[in-house]
mmCIF file of C-alpha atoms in Angstrom:
data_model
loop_
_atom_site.group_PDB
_atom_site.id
_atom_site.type_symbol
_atom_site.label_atom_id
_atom_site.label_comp_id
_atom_site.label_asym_id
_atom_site.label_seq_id
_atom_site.Cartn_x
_atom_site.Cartn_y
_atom_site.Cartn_z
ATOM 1 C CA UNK A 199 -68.409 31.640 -67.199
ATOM 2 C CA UNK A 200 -66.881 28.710 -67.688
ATOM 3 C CA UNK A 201 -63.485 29.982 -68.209
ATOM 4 C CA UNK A 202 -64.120 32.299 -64.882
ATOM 5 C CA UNK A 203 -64.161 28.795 -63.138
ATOM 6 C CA UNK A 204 -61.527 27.017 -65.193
ATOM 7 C CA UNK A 205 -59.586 30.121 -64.351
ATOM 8 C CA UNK A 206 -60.505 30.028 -60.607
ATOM 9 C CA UNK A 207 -59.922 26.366 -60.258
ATOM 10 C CA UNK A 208 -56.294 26.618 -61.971
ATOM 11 C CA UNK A 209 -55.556 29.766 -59.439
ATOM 12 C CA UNK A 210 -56.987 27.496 -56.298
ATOM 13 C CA UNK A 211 -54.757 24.647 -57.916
ATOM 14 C CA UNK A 212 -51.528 27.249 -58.388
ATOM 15 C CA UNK A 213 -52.147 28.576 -55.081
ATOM 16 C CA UNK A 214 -52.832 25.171 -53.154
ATOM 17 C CA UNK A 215 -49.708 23.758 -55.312
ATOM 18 C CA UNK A 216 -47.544 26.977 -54.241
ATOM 19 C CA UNK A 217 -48.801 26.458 -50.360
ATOM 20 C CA UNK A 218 -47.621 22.427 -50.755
ATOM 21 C CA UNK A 219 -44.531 23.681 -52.256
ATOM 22 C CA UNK A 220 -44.004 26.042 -49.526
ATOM 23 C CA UNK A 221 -44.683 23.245 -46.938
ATOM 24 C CA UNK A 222 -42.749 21.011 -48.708
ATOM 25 C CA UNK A 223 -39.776 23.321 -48.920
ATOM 26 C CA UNK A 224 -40.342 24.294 -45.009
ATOM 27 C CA UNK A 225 -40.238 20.599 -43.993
ATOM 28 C CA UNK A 226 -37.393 20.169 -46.208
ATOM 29 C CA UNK A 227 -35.562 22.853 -44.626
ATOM 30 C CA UNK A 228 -36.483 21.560 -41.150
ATOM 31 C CA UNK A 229 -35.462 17.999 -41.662
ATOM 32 C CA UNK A 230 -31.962 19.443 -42.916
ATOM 33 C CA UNK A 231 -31.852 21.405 -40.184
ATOM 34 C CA UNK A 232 -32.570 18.592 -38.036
ATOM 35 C CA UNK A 233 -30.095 15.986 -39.851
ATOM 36 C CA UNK A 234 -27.582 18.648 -39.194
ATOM 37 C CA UNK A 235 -28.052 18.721 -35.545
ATOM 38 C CA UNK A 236 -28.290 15.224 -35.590
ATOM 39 C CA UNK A 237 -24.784 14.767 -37.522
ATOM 40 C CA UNK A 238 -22.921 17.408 -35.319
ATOM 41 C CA UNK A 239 -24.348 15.498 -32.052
ATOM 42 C CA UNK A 240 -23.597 12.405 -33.366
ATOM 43 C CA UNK A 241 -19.773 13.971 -34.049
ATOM 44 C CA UNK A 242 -19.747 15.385 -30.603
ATOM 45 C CA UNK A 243 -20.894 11.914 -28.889
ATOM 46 C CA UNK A 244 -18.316 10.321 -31.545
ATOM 47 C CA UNK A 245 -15.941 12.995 -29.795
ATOM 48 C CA UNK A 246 -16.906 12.437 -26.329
ATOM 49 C CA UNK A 247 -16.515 8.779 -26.990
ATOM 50 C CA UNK A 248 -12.921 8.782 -27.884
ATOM 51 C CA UNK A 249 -12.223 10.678 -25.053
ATOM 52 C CA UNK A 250 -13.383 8.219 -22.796
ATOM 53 C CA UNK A 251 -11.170 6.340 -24.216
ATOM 54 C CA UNK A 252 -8.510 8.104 -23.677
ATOM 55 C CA UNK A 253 -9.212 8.465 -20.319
ATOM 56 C CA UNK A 254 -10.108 5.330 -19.785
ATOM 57 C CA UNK A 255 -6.490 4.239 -21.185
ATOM 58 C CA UNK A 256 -4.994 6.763 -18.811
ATOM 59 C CA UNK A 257 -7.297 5.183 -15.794
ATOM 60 C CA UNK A 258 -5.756 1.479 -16.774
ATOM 61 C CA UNK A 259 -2.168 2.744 -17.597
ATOM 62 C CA UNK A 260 -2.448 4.600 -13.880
ATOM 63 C CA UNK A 261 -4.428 1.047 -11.698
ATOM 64 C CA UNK A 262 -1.732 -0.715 -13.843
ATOM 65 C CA UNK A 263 1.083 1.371 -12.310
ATOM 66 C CA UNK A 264 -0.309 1.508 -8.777
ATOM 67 C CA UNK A 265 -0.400 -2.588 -8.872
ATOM 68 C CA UNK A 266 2.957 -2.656 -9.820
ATOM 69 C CA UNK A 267 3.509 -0.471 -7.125
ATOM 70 C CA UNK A 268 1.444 -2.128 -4.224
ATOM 71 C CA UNK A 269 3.389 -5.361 -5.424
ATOM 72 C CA UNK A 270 6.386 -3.649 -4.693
ATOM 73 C CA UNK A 271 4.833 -2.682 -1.445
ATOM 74 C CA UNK A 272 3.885 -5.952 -0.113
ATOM 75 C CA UNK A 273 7.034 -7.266 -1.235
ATOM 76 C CA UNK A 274 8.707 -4.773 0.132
ATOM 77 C CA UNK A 275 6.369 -5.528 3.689
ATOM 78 C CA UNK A 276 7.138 -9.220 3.479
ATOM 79 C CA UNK A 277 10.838 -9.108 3.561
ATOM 80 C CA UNK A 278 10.492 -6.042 6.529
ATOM 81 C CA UNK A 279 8.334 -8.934 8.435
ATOM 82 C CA UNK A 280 10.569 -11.799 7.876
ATOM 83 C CA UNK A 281 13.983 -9.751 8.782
ATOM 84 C CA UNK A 282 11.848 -8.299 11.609
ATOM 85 C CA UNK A 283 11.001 -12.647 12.404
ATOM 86 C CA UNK A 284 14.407 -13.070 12.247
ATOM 87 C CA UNK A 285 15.829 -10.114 14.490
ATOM 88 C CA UNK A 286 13.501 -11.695 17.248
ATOM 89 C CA UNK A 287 13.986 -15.049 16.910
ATOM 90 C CA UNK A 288 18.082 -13.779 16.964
ATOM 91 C CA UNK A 289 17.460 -11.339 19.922
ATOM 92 C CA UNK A 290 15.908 -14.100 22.050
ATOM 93 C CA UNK A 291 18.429 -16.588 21.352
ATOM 94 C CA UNK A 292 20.521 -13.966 22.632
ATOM 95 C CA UNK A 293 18.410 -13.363 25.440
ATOM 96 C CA UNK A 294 18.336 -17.146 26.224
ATOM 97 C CA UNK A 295 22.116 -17.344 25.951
ATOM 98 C CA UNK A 296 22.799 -14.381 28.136
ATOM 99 C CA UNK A 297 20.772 -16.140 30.777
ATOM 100 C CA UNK A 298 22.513 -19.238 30.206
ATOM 101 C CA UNK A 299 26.166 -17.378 30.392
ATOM 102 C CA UNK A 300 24.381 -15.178 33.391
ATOM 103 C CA UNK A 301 23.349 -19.135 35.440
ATOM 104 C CA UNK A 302 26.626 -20.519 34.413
ATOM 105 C CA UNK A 303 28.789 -17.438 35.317
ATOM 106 C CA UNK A 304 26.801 -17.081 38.812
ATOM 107 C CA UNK A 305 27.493 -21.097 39.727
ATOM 108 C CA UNK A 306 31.338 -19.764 38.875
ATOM 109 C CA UNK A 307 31.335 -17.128 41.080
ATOM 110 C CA UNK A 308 29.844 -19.261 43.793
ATOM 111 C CA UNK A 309 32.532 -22.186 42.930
ATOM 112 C CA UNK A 310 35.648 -19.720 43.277
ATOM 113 C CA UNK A 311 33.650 -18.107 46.538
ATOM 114 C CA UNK A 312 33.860 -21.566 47.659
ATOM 115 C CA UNK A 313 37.189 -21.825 46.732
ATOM 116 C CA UNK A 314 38.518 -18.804 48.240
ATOM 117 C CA UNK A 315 36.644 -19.721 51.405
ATOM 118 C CA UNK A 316 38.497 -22.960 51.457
ATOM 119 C CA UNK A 317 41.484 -20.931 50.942
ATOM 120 C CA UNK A 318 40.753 -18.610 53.619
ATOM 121 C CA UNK A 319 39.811 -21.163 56.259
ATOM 122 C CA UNK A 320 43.177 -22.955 55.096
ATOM 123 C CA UNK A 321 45.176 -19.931 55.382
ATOM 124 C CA UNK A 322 43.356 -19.332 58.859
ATOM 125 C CA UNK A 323 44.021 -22.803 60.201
ATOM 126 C CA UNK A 324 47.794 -22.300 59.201
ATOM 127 C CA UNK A 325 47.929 -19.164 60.527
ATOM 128 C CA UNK A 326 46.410 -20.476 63.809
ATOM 129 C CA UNK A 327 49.061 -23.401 64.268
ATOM 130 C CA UNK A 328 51.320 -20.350 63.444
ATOM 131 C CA UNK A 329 50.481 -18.899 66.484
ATOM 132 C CA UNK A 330 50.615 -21.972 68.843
ATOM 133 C CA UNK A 331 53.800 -22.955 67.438
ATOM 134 C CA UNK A 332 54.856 -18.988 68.310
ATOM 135 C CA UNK A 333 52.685 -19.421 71.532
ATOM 136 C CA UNK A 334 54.317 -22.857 72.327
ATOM 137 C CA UNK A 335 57.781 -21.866 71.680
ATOM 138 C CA UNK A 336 57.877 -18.288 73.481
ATOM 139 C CA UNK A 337 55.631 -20.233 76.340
ATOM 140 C CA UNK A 338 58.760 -22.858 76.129
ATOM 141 C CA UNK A 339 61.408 -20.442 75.814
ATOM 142 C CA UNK A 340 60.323 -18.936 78.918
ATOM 143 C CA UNK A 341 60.669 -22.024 81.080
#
């Protein structure tokens, strides 16, 4: 009898050692599993990550490109204003001077209508003594 339950107590031993075993190789299994997964996520974020990167290069290459071209831009805007500043200030000096040249030439008109009136009314008084004298001398020739 007593091996009987030396033999069932080494079978209940063998069979609870064989169902730890089995556990034991199960959970083994599953934390390799899960290590895997872990590793090829971690490679993937790894992945992802220098990706990123890379775009994120591209992104700074690109804002550093568009700066360089905005400075152009506004450079490019600031010499458009101040040739557009100076194309005003140029046309209304022009303007100004035109209506200087347009006051002075008017006054010279006026001066040589002046002067052709004085002309006139000294061609018209010699023409009038012209005809007296005529008058005169046909009025004395008849006598």
């Amino acid at each position: 009898n007593l091996l009987t339950d030396e033999n069932r107590i080494f079978r209940i031993e063998n069979d609870t050692i064989s169902k730890l075993k089995e556990e034991l190789q199960r959970e083994q299994t599953q934390a390799q599993e899960d290590l895997q997964k872990s590793i090829d996520a971690n490679f993937q974020k790894q992945r992802d990550v220098e990706e990123c990167e890379r775009d994120l290069s591209d992104v700074e290459g690109q804002n550093t490109l568009l700066i360089s071209q905005l400075n152009a831009t506004k450079q490019d805007l600031e010499e458009v204003t101040t040739n557009y500043q100076k194309e005003m200030k140029v046309r209304k000096e022009l303007q100004e001077q035109m209506n200087q040249n347009g006051k002075e030439f008017k006054l010279q008109i006026q001066r040589e209508q002046k002067r052709s009136n004085a002309y006139k009314g000294k061609a018209l008084e010699s023409h009038a003594r012209a005809l007296q004298a005529k008058h005169i001398f046909i009025s004395s020739s008849k006598k």
